[in-house]
Amino acid sequence: MRIPANLQRRPFLAPIGLVALTWVAAVLVLIVAAWLLVTARSTTVVVVRHAEKVMDGSSDPALTDQGQARAALLARMFGDPPLKDQIDAIYVSPALRNRLTAAPLAARLGVAPEVVSEDDPRRLARRVLHEHRGGRILIVGHTDTIPALVEALSGAKDIPPIGTLEYGTMYVISVPRIGRSSVLRVTY
């Protein structure tokens, strides 16, 4: 027995359409994920203590010869102008020793250091991470402000205090867009 033409069904194409739509959506998700991975740059913040200061009883001392040598070393470490990934911004406290520590690097890169108060490390960390997303920043601080600043930047809770005679400690904090921050403590 033959089925009349008006009672015959056409093929049901919805499953094929759903599969095609799923594939298109998957490809778009992969393209967006690849774009995010390629364009997502970590923000790198280098936090150092000011270099050795003159112990003359002054309220705002300058740097010793050894401190000037340490500031020059900092400029050699981060001040290579041909590098495309150089320091983008420099933050210092109003203290003369902090400004003098950053001065050789700032002069070498042609970057004007921004003088900021370190009274609120969390606010400074938010500002730096917001204004320089994906950049490289140097912050010159003090023994009593550096641990709180590193903690605010990285979320790490176990930042050891810096000794009063410890001038060569440097923290390199990498803050990715996605994921957890990492902290590297080195001596220079």
Tab-separated table of C-alpha atoms in Angstrom:
chain	number	residue	atom	x	y	z
A	1	MET	CA	0.000	0.000	0.000
A	2	ARG	CA	1.212	3.300	-0.978
A	3	ILE	CA	1.005	6.436	1.234
A	4	PRO	CA	-0.473	9.428	-0.478
A	5	ALA	CA	1.918	12.323	-1.109
A	6	ASN	CA	-0.011	14.754	1.055
A	7	LEU	CA	0.397	12.429	4.076
A	8	GLN	CA	4.141	11.878	3.674
A	9	ARG	CA	6.394	13.688	6.151
A	10	ARG	CA	9.329	15.778	5.256
A	11	PRO	CA	12.633	15.053	6.954
A	12	PHE	CA	12.974	16.620	10.422
A	13	LEU	CA	15.975	19.005	10.234
A	14	ALA	CA	15.979	20.369	13.804
A	15	PRO	CA	18.705	17.986	15.125
A	16	ILE	CA	21.051	18.975	12.308
A	17	GLY	CA	20.388	22.672	12.995
A	18	LEU	CA	21.021	22.236	16.710
A	19	VAL	CA	24.332	20.487	16.060
A	20	ALA	CA	25.408	23.241	13.656
A	21	LEU	CA	24.403	25.941	16.169
A	22	THR	CA	26.345	24.159	18.927
A	23	TRP	CA	29.458	24.002	16.753
A	24	VAL	CA	29.223	27.706	15.866
A	25	ALA	CA	28.814	28.613	19.558
A	26	ALA	CA	31.805	26.426	20.518
A	27	VAL	CA	33.988	28.038	17.857
A	28	LEU	CA	32.988	31.516	19.054
A	29	VAL	CA	33.793	30.601	22.659
A	30	LEU	CA	37.214	29.306	21.594
A	31	ILE	CA	37.916	32.478	19.613
A	32	VAL	CA	36.981	34.679	22.594
A	33	ALA	CA	39.069	32.546	24.976
A	34	ALA	CA	42.083	32.719	22.658
A	35	TRP	CA	41.679	36.489	22.324
A	36	LEU	CA	41.535	36.875	26.119
A	37	LEU	CA	44.655	34.757	26.572
A	38	VAL	CA	46.577	36.687	23.946
A	39	THR	CA	45.582	40.142	25.187
A	40	ALA	CA	45.677	39.429	28.938
A	41	ARG	CA	48.890	40.848	30.311
A	42	SER	CA	49.917	40.643	33.903
A	43	THR	CA	50.624	43.819	35.806
A	44	THR	CA	54.121	43.721	37.290
A	45	VAL	CA	54.855	45.851	40.340
A	46	VAL	CA	58.403	46.151	41.699
A	47	VAL	CA	58.510	47.358	45.301
A	48	VAL	CA	61.827	48.407	46.850
A	49	ARG	CA	62.916	50.194	49.969
A	50	HIS	CA	64.772	53.462	49.539
A	51	ALA	CA	68.552	53.125	49.329
A	52	GLU	CA	70.937	53.710	52.236
A	53	LYS	CA	70.386	57.075	53.887
A	54	VAL	CA	72.785	59.424	55.675
A	55	MET	CA	72.492	58.973	59.445
A	56	ASP	CA	73.047	62.591	60.450
A	57	GLY	CA	69.924	63.081	62.532
A	58	SER	CA	68.188	65.028	59.777
A	59	SER	CA	64.419	64.656	59.448
A	60	ASP	CA	64.740	64.192	55.666
A	61	PRO	CA	68.197	62.719	54.962
A	62	ALA	CA	69.824	62.265	51.561
A	63	LEU	CA	71.523	59.091	50.314
A	64	THR	CA	74.986	57.909	51.254
A	65	ASP	CA	77.535	57.039	48.570
A	66	GLN	CA	76.491	53.415	48.957
A	67	GLY	CA	72.841	54.481	48.578
A	68	GLN	CA	73.637	56.407	45.409
A	69	ALA	CA	75.398	53.321	44.057
A	70	ARG	CA	72.313	51.214	44.865
A	71	ALA	CA	70.065	53.759	43.087
A	72	ALA	CA	72.368	53.602	40.053
A	73	LEU	CA	72.173	49.781	40.146
A	74	LEU	CA	68.376	50.008	40.143
A	75	ALA	CA	68.604	52.253	37.069
A	76	ARG	CA	70.855	49.728	35.301
A	77	MET	CA	68.517	46.853	36.187
A	78	PHE	CA	65.303	48.441	34.908
A	79	GLY	CA	66.414	51.365	32.776
A	80	ASP	CA	67.317	49.817	29.456
A	81	PRO	CA	65.421	52.114	27.025
A	82	PRO	CA	65.593	49.747	23.991
A	83	LEU	CA	63.474	47.205	25.854
A	84	LYS	CA	59.839	47.449	24.895
A	85	ASP	CA	58.751	46.178	28.308
A	86	GLN	CA	60.281	48.801	30.560
A	87	ILE	CA	58.996	50.510	33.702
A	88	ASP	CA	55.900	52.543	32.799
A	89	ALA	CA	55.410	54.473	36.039
A	90	ILE	CA	57.335	55.265	39.207
A	91	TYR	CA	55.722	56.034	42.558
A	92	VAL	CA	57.684	57.464	45.490
A	93	SER	CA	56.859	58.889	48.898
A	94	PRO	CA	57.597	62.571	49.569
A	95	ALA	CA	60.806	61.687	51.466
A	96	LEU	CA	64.021	62.907	49.819
A	97	ARG	CA	65.685	59.471	50.125
A	98	ASN	CA	62.840	57.857	48.148
A	99	ARG	CA	62.921	60.472	45.419
A	100	LEU	CA	66.733	60.178	45.170
A	101	THR	CA	66.510	56.379	44.959
A	102	ALA	CA	64.183	56.601	41.951
A	103	ALA	CA	65.863	59.608	40.291
A	104	PRO	CA	68.538	57.776	38.207
A	105	LEU	CA	65.968	55.334	36.786
A	106	ALA	CA	63.443	58.101	36.127
A	107	ALA	CA	66.078	60.166	34.313
A	108	ARG	CA	67.204	57.180	32.250
A	109	LEU	CA	63.648	56.328	31.163
A	110	GLY	CA	62.300	59.851	30.944
A	111	VAL	CA	59.495	59.005	33.371
A	112	ALA	CA	58.485	61.562	35.991
A	113	PRO	CA	58.082	59.899	39.403
A	114	GLU	CA	54.726	60.477	41.008
A	115	VAL	CA	54.923	61.524	44.650
A	116	VAL	CA	52.205	59.790	46.673
A	117	SER	CA	51.398	59.288	50.311
A	118	GLU	CA	51.838	55.743	51.575
A	119	ASP	CA	49.453	56.233	54.497
A	120	ASP	CA	46.919	53.865	52.951
A	121	PRO	CA	48.686	50.964	51.173
A	122	ARG	CA	45.419	49.392	49.996
A	123	ARG	CA	44.332	52.595	48.277
A	124	LEU	CA	47.748	52.950	46.618
A	125	ALA	CA	47.618	49.313	45.459
A	126	ARG	CA	44.128	49.759	43.976
A	127	ARG	CA	45.211	52.947	42.241
A	128	VAL	CA	48.363	51.402	40.754
A	129	LEU	CA	46.541	48.293	39.540
A	130	HIS	CA	43.683	50.339	38.094
A	131	GLU	CA	45.728	53.035	36.344
A	132	HIS	CA	48.472	50.756	34.992
A	133	ARG	CA	46.686	47.508	34.126
A	134	GLY	CA	49.108	45.307	32.192
A	135	GLY	CA	52.021	47.666	32.860
A	136	ARG	CA	55.220	47.650	34.871
A	137	ILE	CA	55.458	49.896	37.908
A	138	LEU	CA	58.184	50.730	40.442
A	139	ILE	CA	57.224	51.800	43.963
A	140	VAL	CA	59.918	53.068	46.346
A	141	GLY	CA	58.733	52.711	49.928
A	142	HIS	CA	59.835	52.468	53.552
A	143	THR	CA	60.424	49.545	55.929
A	144	ASP	CA	57.129	50.091	57.717
A	145	THR	CA	54.976	50.419	54.573
A	146	ILE	CA	56.410	47.786	52.215
A	147	PRO	CA	54.946	44.626	53.847
A	148	ALA	CA	51.430	46.116	53.892
A	149	LEU	CA	51.805	47.328	50.303
A	150	VAL	CA	53.018	43.935	49.045
A	151	GLU	CA	50.145	42.281	50.897
A	152	ALA	CA	47.633	44.704	49.343
A	153	LEU	CA	49.038	44.096	45.842
A	154	SER	CA	49.323	40.328	46.051
A	155	GLY	CA	46.901	39.140	48.704
A	156	ALA	CA	49.749	37.216	50.390
A	157	LYS	CA	49.503	37.228	54.179
A	158	ASP	CA	53.000	36.063	55.120
A	159	ILE	CA	55.173	39.016	54.052
A	160	PRO	CA	58.075	39.231	56.523
A	161	PRO	CA	59.042	42.640	57.883
A	162	ILE	CA	62.125	44.331	56.477
A	163	GLY	CA	64.998	44.925	58.912
A	164	THR	CA	66.103	48.470	59.650
A	165	LEU	CA	69.494	47.827	58.027
A	166	GLU	CA	68.103	45.840	55.091
A	167	TYR	CA	68.218	48.064	52.005
A	168	GLY	CA	68.577	45.628	49.122
A	169	THR	CA	65.254	43.796	49.360
A	170	MET	CA	63.062	43.887	46.274
A	171	TYR	CA	59.603	42.427	45.800
A	172	VAL	CA	58.400	41.610	42.291
A	173	ILE	CA	54.640	41.112	42.282
A	174	SER	CA	52.933	39.722	39.194
A	175	VAL	CA	49.179	40.375	39.145
A	176	PRO	CA	47.446	38.534	36.286
A	177	ARG	CA	44.000	39.466	35.019
A	178	ILE	CA	42.823	35.958	35.693
A	179	GLY	CA	44.249	33.886	38.517
A	180	ARG	CA	46.304	34.460	41.636
A	181	SER	CA	49.138	36.903	42.127
A	182	SER	CA	52.690	35.744	42.725
A	183	VAL	CA	55.413	37.379	44.806
A	184	LEU	CA	59.143	37.046	44.306
A	185	ARG	CA	61.475	38.412	46.993
A	186	VAL	CA	65.034	39.053	45.832
A	187	THR	CA	68.066	40.971	47.020
A	188	TYR	CA	69.866	43.344	44.709
